[in-house]
Short mmCIF file of N, CA and C and ligand atoms in Angstrom, two decimals:
data_model
loop_
_atom_site.label_atom_id
_atom_site.label_comp_id
_atom_site.label_asym_id
_atom_site.label_seq_id
_atom_site.Cartn_x
_atom_site.Cartn_y
_atom_site.Cartn_z
N UNK A 21 -20.94 -20.44 -5.54
CA UNK A 21 -20.50 -19.05 -5.62
C UNK A 21 -19.07 -18.95 -5.11
N UNK A 22 -18.26 -18.20 -5.83
CA UNK A 22 -16.87 -18.05 -5.40
C UNK A 22 -16.77 -17.04 -4.27
N UNK A 23 -16.10 -17.46 -3.22
CA UNK A 23 -15.89 -16.55 -2.08
C UNK A 23 -14.76 -15.59 -2.41
N UNK A 24 -14.99 -14.33 -2.19
CA UNK A 24 -13.94 -13.34 -2.44
C UNK A 24 -13.44 -12.78 -1.12
N UNK A 25 -12.15 -12.89 -0.90
CA UNK A 25 -11.53 -12.31 0.29
C UNK A 25 -10.81 -11.05 -0.13
N UNK A 26 -11.40 -9.93 0.18
CA UNK A 26 -10.92 -8.68 -0.38
C UNK A 26 -9.58 -8.26 0.19
N UNK A 27 -9.13 -8.88 1.29
CA UNK A 27 -7.81 -8.51 1.81
C UNK A 27 -6.69 -9.11 0.95
N UNK A 28 -7.08 -9.83 -0.07
CA UNK A 28 -6.09 -10.30 -1.02
C UNK A 28 -5.60 -11.70 -0.75
N UNK A 29 -5.88 -12.25 0.43
CA UNK A 29 -5.33 -13.54 0.75
C UNK A 29 -5.72 -14.60 -0.29
N UNK A 30 -6.97 -14.54 -0.74
CA UNK A 30 -7.39 -15.55 -1.72
C UNK A 30 -8.17 -14.93 -2.87
N UNK A 31 -7.94 -13.65 -3.07
CA UNK A 31 -8.72 -12.97 -4.08
C UNK A 31 -8.04 -13.09 -5.45
N UNK A 32 -8.01 -14.32 -5.95
CA UNK A 32 -7.30 -14.61 -7.20
C UNK A 32 -7.78 -13.74 -8.35
N UNK A 33 -9.05 -13.37 -8.30
CA UNK A 33 -9.61 -12.57 -9.40
C UNK A 33 -8.86 -11.26 -9.58
N UNK A 34 -8.25 -10.78 -8.52
CA UNK A 34 -7.56 -9.49 -8.59
C UNK A 34 -6.04 -9.63 -8.66
N UNK A 35 -5.56 -10.84 -8.89
CA UNK A 35 -4.12 -11.04 -8.95
C UNK A 35 -3.66 -11.10 -10.40
N UNK A 36 -2.63 -10.31 -10.71
CA UNK A 36 -2.13 -10.22 -12.08
C UNK A 36 -0.63 -10.53 -12.13
N UNK A 37 -0.18 -10.87 -13.33
CA UNK A 37 1.26 -10.99 -13.54
C UNK A 37 1.88 -9.59 -13.53
N UNK A 38 2.98 -9.47 -12.84
CA UNK A 38 3.68 -8.19 -12.77
C UNK A 38 3.93 -7.61 -14.17
N UNK A 39 4.38 -8.48 -15.08
CA UNK A 39 4.78 -7.99 -16.40
C UNK A 39 3.60 -7.51 -17.24
N UNK A 40 2.38 -7.86 -16.84
CA UNK A 40 1.22 -7.43 -17.61
C UNK A 40 0.74 -6.04 -17.16
N UNK A 41 1.32 -5.54 -16.08
CA UNK A 41 0.88 -4.24 -15.55
C UNK A 41 1.56 -3.09 -16.27
N UNK A 42 0.94 -1.95 -16.22
CA UNK A 42 1.49 -0.74 -16.81
C UNK A 42 2.90 -0.49 -16.27
N UNK A 43 3.78 0.02 -17.11
CA UNK A 43 5.16 0.25 -16.66
C UNK A 43 5.23 1.22 -15.49
N UNK A 44 4.28 2.14 -15.42
CA UNK A 44 4.28 3.10 -14.31
C UNK A 44 3.97 2.38 -12.99
N UNK A 45 3.17 1.32 -13.08
CA UNK A 45 2.87 0.52 -11.88
C UNK A 45 4.08 -0.33 -11.52
N UNK A 46 4.72 -0.89 -12.52
CA UNK A 46 5.93 -1.69 -12.27
C UNK A 46 7.00 -0.83 -11.59
N UNK A 47 7.11 0.41 -12.05
CA UNK A 47 8.09 1.33 -11.46
C UNK A 47 7.75 1.62 -10.00
N UNK A 48 6.45 1.76 -9.72
CA UNK A 48 6.01 2.04 -8.35
C UNK A 48 6.31 0.85 -7.44
N UNK A 49 6.08 -0.34 -7.94
CA UNK A 49 6.36 -1.55 -7.15
C UNK A 49 7.86 -1.67 -6.87
N UNK A 50 8.65 -1.36 -7.89
CA UNK A 50 10.12 -1.41 -7.73
C UNK A 50 10.57 -0.40 -6.67
N UNK A 51 9.98 0.77 -6.69
CA UNK A 51 10.34 1.81 -5.71
C UNK A 51 9.98 1.34 -4.29
N UNK A 52 8.84 0.68 -4.17
CA UNK A 52 8.43 0.17 -2.85
C UNK A 52 9.39 -0.91 -2.38
N UNK A 53 9.81 -1.76 -3.31
CA UNK A 53 10.74 -2.84 -2.95
C UNK A 53 12.08 -2.27 -2.49
N UNK A 54 12.52 -1.21 -3.15
CA UNK A 54 13.79 -0.59 -2.76
C UNK A 54 13.67 0.07 -1.39
N UNK A 55 12.55 0.75 -1.16
CA UNK A 55 12.34 1.42 0.13
C UNK A 55 12.30 0.40 1.26
N UNK A 56 11.81 -0.77 0.95
CA UNK A 56 11.73 -1.84 1.97
C UNK A 56 13.10 -2.14 2.57
N UNK A 57 14.15 -1.96 1.78
CA UNK A 57 15.50 -2.23 2.28
C UNK A 57 15.89 -1.30 3.43
N UNK A 58 15.17 -0.19 3.57
CA UNK A 58 15.48 0.76 4.64
C UNK A 58 14.62 0.54 5.88
N UNK A 59 13.80 -0.49 5.86
CA UNK A 59 12.91 -0.72 7.00
C UNK A 59 13.72 -0.86 8.28
N UNK A 60 13.20 -0.25 9.34
CA UNK A 60 13.81 -0.41 10.67
C UNK A 60 12.80 -1.20 11.49
N UNK A 61 13.03 -2.50 11.57
CA UNK A 61 12.01 -3.37 12.18
C UNK A 61 12.66 -4.45 13.06
N UNK A 62 13.47 -4.01 14.05
CA UNK A 62 14.17 -4.99 14.89
C UNK A 62 13.22 -5.79 15.77
N UNK A 63 11.99 -5.33 15.96
CA UNK A 63 11.06 -6.01 16.87
C UNK A 63 10.24 -7.07 16.15
N UNK A 64 9.74 -6.73 14.98
CA UNK A 64 8.92 -7.70 14.23
C UNK A 64 9.75 -8.46 13.20
N UNK A 65 10.87 -7.88 12.80
CA UNK A 65 11.63 -8.44 11.67
C UNK A 65 10.79 -8.60 10.43
N UNK A 66 9.79 -7.77 10.29
CA UNK A 66 8.91 -7.81 9.12
C UNK A 66 9.06 -6.49 8.38
N UNK A 67 9.83 -6.54 7.30
CA UNK A 67 10.14 -5.32 6.55
C UNK A 67 9.08 -5.05 5.50
N UNK A 68 8.64 -3.81 5.45
CA UNK A 68 7.62 -3.40 4.48
C UNK A 68 8.10 -2.15 3.75
N UNK A 69 7.85 -2.11 2.45
CA UNK A 69 8.14 -0.92 1.65
C UNK A 69 6.87 -0.44 0.99
N UNK A 70 6.75 0.85 0.82
CA UNK A 70 5.57 1.40 0.15
C UNK A 70 6.00 2.51 -0.78
N UNK A 71 5.18 2.77 -1.78
CA UNK A 71 5.45 3.89 -2.68
C UNK A 71 4.11 4.47 -3.12
N UNK A 72 4.06 5.78 -3.16
CA UNK A 72 2.85 6.48 -3.58
C UNK A 72 3.22 7.41 -4.72
N UNK A 73 2.42 7.32 -5.81
CA UNK A 73 2.63 8.28 -6.90
C UNK A 73 1.60 9.39 -6.76
N UNK A 74 2.06 10.60 -6.84
CA UNK A 74 1.14 11.74 -6.75
C UNK A 74 0.83 12.26 -8.16
N UNK A 75 -0.17 13.14 -8.24
CA UNK A 75 -0.69 13.53 -9.55
C UNK A 75 0.34 14.21 -10.46
N UNK A 76 1.41 14.72 -9.89
CA UNK A 76 2.46 15.32 -10.72
C UNK A 76 3.47 14.28 -11.20
N UNK A 77 3.22 13.03 -10.86
CA UNK A 77 4.08 11.95 -11.34
C UNK A 77 5.17 11.54 -10.36
N UNK A 78 5.36 12.34 -9.32
CA UNK A 78 6.43 12.04 -8.35
C UNK A 78 6.10 10.79 -7.55
N UNK A 79 7.13 10.03 -7.24
CA UNK A 79 6.97 8.86 -6.37
C UNK A 79 7.56 9.18 -5.00
N UNK A 80 6.75 8.98 -3.97
CA UNK A 80 7.22 9.11 -2.58
C UNK A 80 7.26 7.72 -1.98
N UNK A 81 8.39 7.39 -1.38
CA UNK A 81 8.53 6.05 -0.83
C UNK A 81 8.54 6.07 0.69
N UNK A 82 8.31 4.92 1.27
CA UNK A 82 8.35 4.80 2.73
C UNK A 82 8.63 3.38 3.15
N UNK A 83 9.05 3.23 4.39
CA UNK A 83 9.25 1.90 4.97
C UNK A 83 8.70 1.93 6.39
N UNK A 84 8.55 0.77 6.98
CA UNK A 84 8.11 0.79 8.37
C UNK A 84 9.28 1.12 9.29
N UNK A 85 8.98 1.90 10.31
CA UNK A 85 9.99 2.33 11.26
C UNK A 85 9.44 2.06 12.66
N UNK A 86 10.02 1.05 13.28
CA UNK A 86 9.50 0.63 14.58
C UNK A 86 10.20 1.38 15.72
N UNK A 87 9.63 1.22 16.90
CA UNK A 87 10.17 1.89 18.07
C UNK A 87 10.04 0.97 19.27
N UNK A 88 11.00 1.10 20.20
CA UNK A 88 10.97 0.28 21.40
C UNK A 88 9.67 0.45 22.18
N UNK A 89 9.10 1.64 22.09
CA UNK A 89 7.73 1.85 22.59
C UNK A 89 6.84 1.51 21.40
N UNK A 90 6.40 0.26 21.31
CA UNK A 90 5.82 -0.28 20.07
C UNK A 90 4.80 0.64 19.40
N UNK A 91 3.96 1.26 20.22
CA UNK A 91 2.87 2.06 19.65
C UNK A 91 3.38 3.27 18.87
N UNK A 92 4.64 3.62 19.08
CA UNK A 92 5.20 4.77 18.37
C UNK A 92 5.68 4.40 16.96
N UNK A 93 5.55 3.13 16.61
CA UNK A 93 6.00 2.68 15.28
C UNK A 93 5.10 3.24 14.19
N UNK A 94 5.67 3.32 12.99
CA UNK A 94 4.87 3.78 11.85
C UNK A 94 5.01 2.81 10.70
N UNK A 95 3.92 2.60 9.99
CA UNK A 95 3.92 1.68 8.85
C UNK A 95 4.52 2.35 7.61
N UNK A 96 4.90 1.51 6.68
CA UNK A 96 5.50 1.98 5.43
C UNK A 96 4.56 2.91 4.66
N UNK A 97 3.29 2.54 4.63
CA UNK A 97 2.32 3.31 3.84
C UNK A 97 2.17 4.73 4.37
N UNK A 98 2.08 4.84 5.71
CA UNK A 98 1.93 6.19 6.26
C UNK A 98 3.22 6.99 6.15
N UNK A 99 4.36 6.30 6.21
CA UNK A 99 5.63 7.01 6.00
C UNK A 99 5.64 7.65 4.62
N UNK A 100 5.26 6.87 3.61
CA UNK A 100 5.22 7.39 2.24
C UNK A 100 4.20 8.53 2.13
N UNK A 101 3.04 8.32 2.73
CA UNK A 101 1.97 9.32 2.62
C UNK A 101 2.37 10.64 3.27
N UNK A 102 2.96 10.58 4.46
CA UNK A 102 3.31 11.84 5.12
C UNK A 102 4.45 12.55 4.40
N UNK A 103 5.30 11.78 3.75
CA UNK A 103 6.36 12.43 2.95
C UNK A 103 5.73 13.23 1.81
N UNK A 104 4.76 12.63 1.13
CA UNK A 104 4.09 13.34 0.03
C UNK A 104 3.31 14.53 0.57
N UNK A 105 2.54 14.29 1.62
CA UNK A 105 1.67 15.35 2.15
C UNK A 105 2.47 16.53 2.67
N UNK A 106 3.59 16.24 3.32
CA UNK A 106 4.38 17.33 3.88
C UNK A 106 5.13 18.10 2.80
N UNK A 107 5.10 17.56 1.57
CA UNK A 107 5.65 18.31 0.43
C UNK A 107 4.52 18.99 -0.34
N UNK A 108 3.33 18.94 0.23
CA UNK A 108 2.20 19.63 -0.40
C UNK A 108 1.44 18.81 -1.43
N UNK A 109 1.73 17.51 -1.52
CA UNK A 109 1.08 16.66 -2.53
C UNK A 109 -0.04 15.86 -1.88
N UNK A 110 -1.26 16.10 -2.31
CA UNK A 110 -2.43 15.44 -1.71
C UNK A 110 -3.16 14.52 -2.66
N UNK A 111 -2.82 14.62 -3.93
CA UNK A 111 -3.54 13.79 -4.90
C UNK A 111 -2.75 12.51 -5.15
N UNK A 112 -3.23 11.45 -4.56
CA UNK A 112 -2.55 10.16 -4.68
C UNK A 112 -3.14 9.38 -5.86
N UNK A 113 -2.27 9.06 -6.81
CA UNK A 113 -2.70 8.36 -8.02
C UNK A 113 -2.68 6.85 -7.83
N UNK A 114 -1.69 6.37 -7.11
CA UNK A 114 -1.56 4.92 -6.90
C UNK A 114 -0.62 4.67 -5.73
N UNK A 115 -0.77 3.48 -5.17
CA UNK A 115 0.07 3.10 -4.03
C UNK A 115 0.53 1.65 -4.22
N UNK A 116 1.78 1.39 -3.87
CA UNK A 116 2.29 0.01 -3.93
C UNK A 116 2.84 -0.37 -2.56
N UNK A 117 2.65 -1.62 -2.20
CA UNK A 117 3.13 -2.14 -0.91
C UNK A 117 3.89 -3.44 -1.19
N UNK A 118 5.08 -3.55 -0.63
CA UNK A 118 5.89 -4.75 -0.85
C UNK A 118 6.35 -5.33 0.48
N UNK A 119 6.08 -6.60 0.67
CA UNK A 119 6.55 -7.31 1.87
C UNK A 119 6.59 -8.81 1.55
N UNK A 120 7.38 -9.50 2.33
CA UNK A 120 7.53 -10.94 2.11
C UNK A 120 6.69 -11.72 3.12
N UNK A 121 5.48 -12.05 2.73
CA UNK A 121 4.60 -12.87 3.55
C UNK A 121 4.41 -14.17 2.81
N UNK A 122 4.59 -15.26 3.53
CA UNK A 122 4.57 -16.54 2.84
C UNK A 122 3.26 -16.78 2.09
N UNK A 123 2.17 -16.53 2.81
CA UNK A 123 0.85 -16.75 2.19
C UNK A 123 0.18 -15.41 1.92
N UNK A 124 -0.36 -15.29 0.75
CA UNK A 124 -1.12 -14.09 0.44
C UNK A 124 -0.26 -12.86 0.29
N UNK A 125 -0.92 -11.72 0.30
CA UNK A 125 -0.24 -10.45 0.10
C UNK A 125 -0.37 -9.59 1.34
N UNK A 126 0.60 -8.70 1.50
CA UNK A 126 0.52 -7.76 2.61
C UNK A 126 -0.26 -6.54 2.15
N UNK A 127 -1.39 -6.32 2.79
CA UNK A 127 -2.18 -5.13 2.47
C UNK A 127 -2.17 -4.21 3.69
N UNK A 128 -2.44 -2.94 3.49
CA UNK A 128 -2.32 -1.97 4.60
C UNK A 128 -3.18 -2.35 5.80
N UNK A 129 -2.66 -2.02 6.98
CA UNK A 129 -3.41 -2.25 8.22
C UNK A 129 -4.60 -1.29 8.27
N UNK A 130 -5.46 -1.49 9.24
CA UNK A 130 -6.66 -0.66 9.36
C UNK A 130 -6.36 0.82 9.50
N UNK A 131 -5.35 1.14 10.28
CA UNK A 131 -5.01 2.56 10.48
C UNK A 131 -4.57 3.18 9.15
N UNK A 132 -3.74 2.45 8.41
CA UNK A 132 -3.26 2.97 7.13
C UNK A 132 -4.40 3.08 6.12
N UNK A 133 -5.32 2.14 6.14
CA UNK A 133 -6.48 2.22 5.23
C UNK A 133 -7.26 3.49 5.50
N UNK A 134 -7.50 3.75 6.78
CA UNK A 134 -8.24 4.96 7.15
C UNK A 134 -7.43 6.20 6.76
N UNK A 135 -6.14 6.16 7.03
CA UNK A 135 -5.28 7.31 6.73
C UNK A 135 -5.31 7.62 5.23
N UNK A 136 -5.14 6.58 4.42
CA UNK A 136 -5.12 6.77 2.97
C UNK A 136 -6.48 7.18 2.43
N UNK A 137 -7.54 6.66 3.06
CA UNK A 137 -8.90 6.94 2.56
C UNK A 137 -9.23 8.43 2.67
N UNK A 138 -8.56 9.12 3.56
CA UNK A 138 -8.76 10.57 3.68
C UNK A 138 -8.47 11.26 2.35
N UNK A 139 -7.59 10.64 1.56
CA UNK A 139 -7.17 11.25 0.29
C UNK A 139 -7.77 10.53 -0.91
N UNK A 140 -8.83 9.77 -0.62
CA UNK A 140 -9.54 9.06 -1.70
C UNK A 140 -11.01 9.47 -1.68
N UNK A 141 -11.25 10.72 -1.30
CA UNK A 141 -12.64 11.16 -1.16
C UNK A 141 -13.22 11.60 -2.50
N UNK A 142 -14.51 11.83 -2.50
CA UNK A 142 -15.24 12.26 -3.70
C UNK A 142 -15.06 11.29 -4.86
N UNK A 143 -15.09 9.99 -4.52
CA UNK A 143 -15.02 8.98 -5.57
C UNK A 143 -13.66 8.80 -6.18
N UNK A 144 -12.68 9.53 -5.69
CA UNK A 144 -11.32 9.39 -6.26
C UNK A 144 -10.59 8.28 -5.53
N UNK A 145 -10.87 7.09 -5.93
CA UNK A 145 -10.25 5.93 -5.29
C UNK A 145 -8.75 5.90 -5.62
N UNK A 146 -7.99 5.20 -4.79
CA UNK A 146 -6.55 5.07 -5.03
C UNK A 146 -6.24 3.61 -5.32
N UNK A 147 -5.86 3.28 -6.55
CA UNK A 147 -5.46 1.90 -6.84
C UNK A 147 -4.30 1.50 -5.94
N UNK A 148 -4.34 0.26 -5.49
CA UNK A 148 -3.29 -0.21 -4.58
C UNK A 148 -2.78 -1.57 -5.05
N UNK A 149 -1.47 -1.67 -5.16
CA UNK A 149 -0.83 -2.87 -5.67
C UNK A 149 0.03 -3.48 -4.57
N UNK A 150 -0.22 -4.74 -4.27
CA UNK A 150 0.54 -5.43 -3.23
C UNK A 150 1.35 -6.55 -3.87
N UNK A 151 2.64 -6.59 -3.54
CA UNK A 151 3.51 -7.59 -4.15
C UNK A 151 4.55 -8.08 -3.16
N UNK A 152 5.19 -9.15 -3.54
CA UNK A 152 6.32 -9.65 -2.75
C UNK A 152 7.60 -9.13 -3.40
N UNK A 153 8.69 -9.08 -2.64
CA UNK A 153 9.91 -8.51 -3.19
C UNK A 153 10.63 -9.39 -4.20
N UNK A 154 10.49 -10.69 -4.09
CA UNK A 154 11.32 -11.56 -4.91
C UNK A 154 10.57 -12.60 -5.74
N UNK A 155 9.64 -13.29 -5.12
CA UNK A 155 9.02 -14.47 -5.76
C UNK A 155 8.78 -14.30 -7.26
N UNK A 156 9.38 -15.11 -8.04
CA UNK A 156 9.22 -15.04 -9.49
C UNK A 156 8.49 -16.28 -10.00
N UNK A 157 7.62 -16.15 -11.01
CA UNK A 157 7.21 -14.89 -11.63
C UNK A 157 6.37 -14.07 -10.66
N UNK A 158 6.63 -12.79 -10.66
CA UNK A 158 5.99 -11.92 -9.68
C UNK A 158 4.50 -11.74 -9.97
N UNK A 159 3.71 -11.98 -8.94
CA UNK A 159 2.26 -11.79 -9.05
C UNK A 159 1.88 -10.61 -8.17
N UNK A 160 0.89 -9.88 -8.59
CA UNK A 160 0.54 -8.65 -7.89
C UNK A 160 -0.96 -8.60 -7.61
N UNK A 161 -1.29 -8.33 -6.36
CA UNK A 161 -2.69 -8.12 -6.01
C UNK A 161 -3.06 -6.68 -6.38
N UNK A 162 -4.06 -6.55 -7.23
CA UNK A 162 -4.48 -5.22 -7.69
C UNK A 162 -5.81 -4.89 -7.02
N UNK A 163 -5.77 -3.96 -6.09
CA UNK A 163 -7.00 -3.61 -5.38
C UNK A 163 -7.04 -2.09 -5.26
N UNK A 164 -7.72 -1.58 -4.27
CA UNK A 164 -7.77 -0.13 -4.10
C UNK A 164 -8.07 0.20 -2.65
N UNK A 165 -7.80 1.42 -2.29
CA UNK A 165 -8.02 1.84 -0.89
C UNK A 165 -9.49 1.69 -0.51
N UNK A 166 -10.39 2.10 -1.40
CA UNK A 166 -11.81 2.04 -1.04
C UNK A 166 -12.36 0.62 -1.09
N UNK A 167 -11.71 -0.24 -1.88
CA UNK A 167 -12.10 -1.65 -1.84
C UNK A 167 -11.69 -2.26 -0.51
N UNK A 168 -10.53 -1.85 -0.04
CA UNK A 168 -10.03 -2.40 1.22
C UNK A 168 -10.75 -1.81 2.43
N UNK A 169 -11.23 -0.59 2.28
CA UNK A 169 -11.96 0.05 3.39
C UNK A 169 -13.18 0.79 2.86
N UNK A 170 -14.24 0.03 2.58
CA UNK A 170 -15.47 0.70 2.13
C UNK A 170 -16.08 1.47 3.29
N UNK A 171 -16.78 2.53 2.99
CA UNK A 171 -17.49 3.30 4.03
C UNK A 171 -16.59 3.76 5.16
N UNK A 172 -15.42 4.24 4.78
CA UNK A 172 -14.50 4.73 5.82
C UNK A 172 -15.08 5.98 6.47
N UNK A 173 -14.60 6.28 7.64
CA UNK A 173 -15.05 7.49 8.32
C UNK A 173 -14.53 8.72 7.61
N UNK A 174 -15.39 9.71 7.44
CA UNK A 174 -14.91 10.98 6.88
C UNK A 174 -15.77 12.14 7.38
N UNK A 175 -15.14 13.16 7.87
CA UNK A 175 -15.85 14.39 8.22
C UNK A 175 -16.37 15.07 6.96
N UNK A 176 -15.69 14.77 5.85
CA UNK A 176 -15.98 15.50 4.61
C UNK A 176 -17.09 14.87 3.80
N UNK A 177 -17.60 13.71 4.21
CA UNK A 177 -18.66 13.03 3.47
C UNK A 177 -19.82 13.98 3.20
N UNK A 178 -20.30 13.91 1.98
CA UNK A 178 -21.49 14.69 1.64
C UNK A 178 -21.20 16.14 1.28
N UNK A 179 -19.95 16.53 1.35
CA UNK A 179 -19.63 17.91 1.01
C UNK A 179 -19.18 18.01 -0.43
N1 THU B 190 3.43 -2.96 8.57
C1 THU B 190 3.55 -2.03 7.58
O1 THU B 190 4.47 -1.21 7.58
N2 THU B 190 2.63 -2.05 6.59
C2 THU B 190 1.66 -3.01 6.45
O2 THU B 190 0.91 -2.96 5.49
C3 THU B 190 1.54 -4.06 7.44
C4 THU B 190 2.34 -3.89 8.67
C5 THU B 190 4.49 -3.00 9.58
C6 THU B 190 4.12 -2.56 10.98
C7 THU B 190 5.16 -3.28 11.80
O3 THU B 190 6.37 -2.54 11.78
C8 THU B 190 5.41 -4.58 11.04
O4 THU B 190 4.95 -4.34 9.72
C9 THU B 190 4.71 -5.78 11.63
O5 THU B 190 3.38 -5.52 11.84
#
């Protein structure tokens, strides 16, 4: 039986060629890669970019922004999400995450999974694409928020 690692590290079944993906997904990945250039990460030196498309088609981007008081740092995914949410956009159609990790793909941390899952309720999962900024030919892990965090906590469950 093939072992599936849903965090993407070895989940080959969900890895696709960038060029085979819908152009709207390619655009989202490109936006995340560009946002990554704005990362403020002097402590980890690990730059992350994210992009979220909302139901009206708008793309909101984010990067990680660290702080000398480490716990005050924010991840790229939540930066993008709060930008969309604070503009009144709650329907997330897709999310892309871009970072340069030698092995595997960078997928959202536990806090970001929980944060995003708040907006994936009532069966409305959010497709999530993880890619590297440069490696060619570009391969993309295609997963989703609920795949990454099944049975997330929700006050709204059952409503
Ligand atoms: N980070 C993100 O922004 N998104 C992820 O998906 C993984 C981790 C950030 C947090 C911190 O600034 C740095 O990457 C190293 O953990």
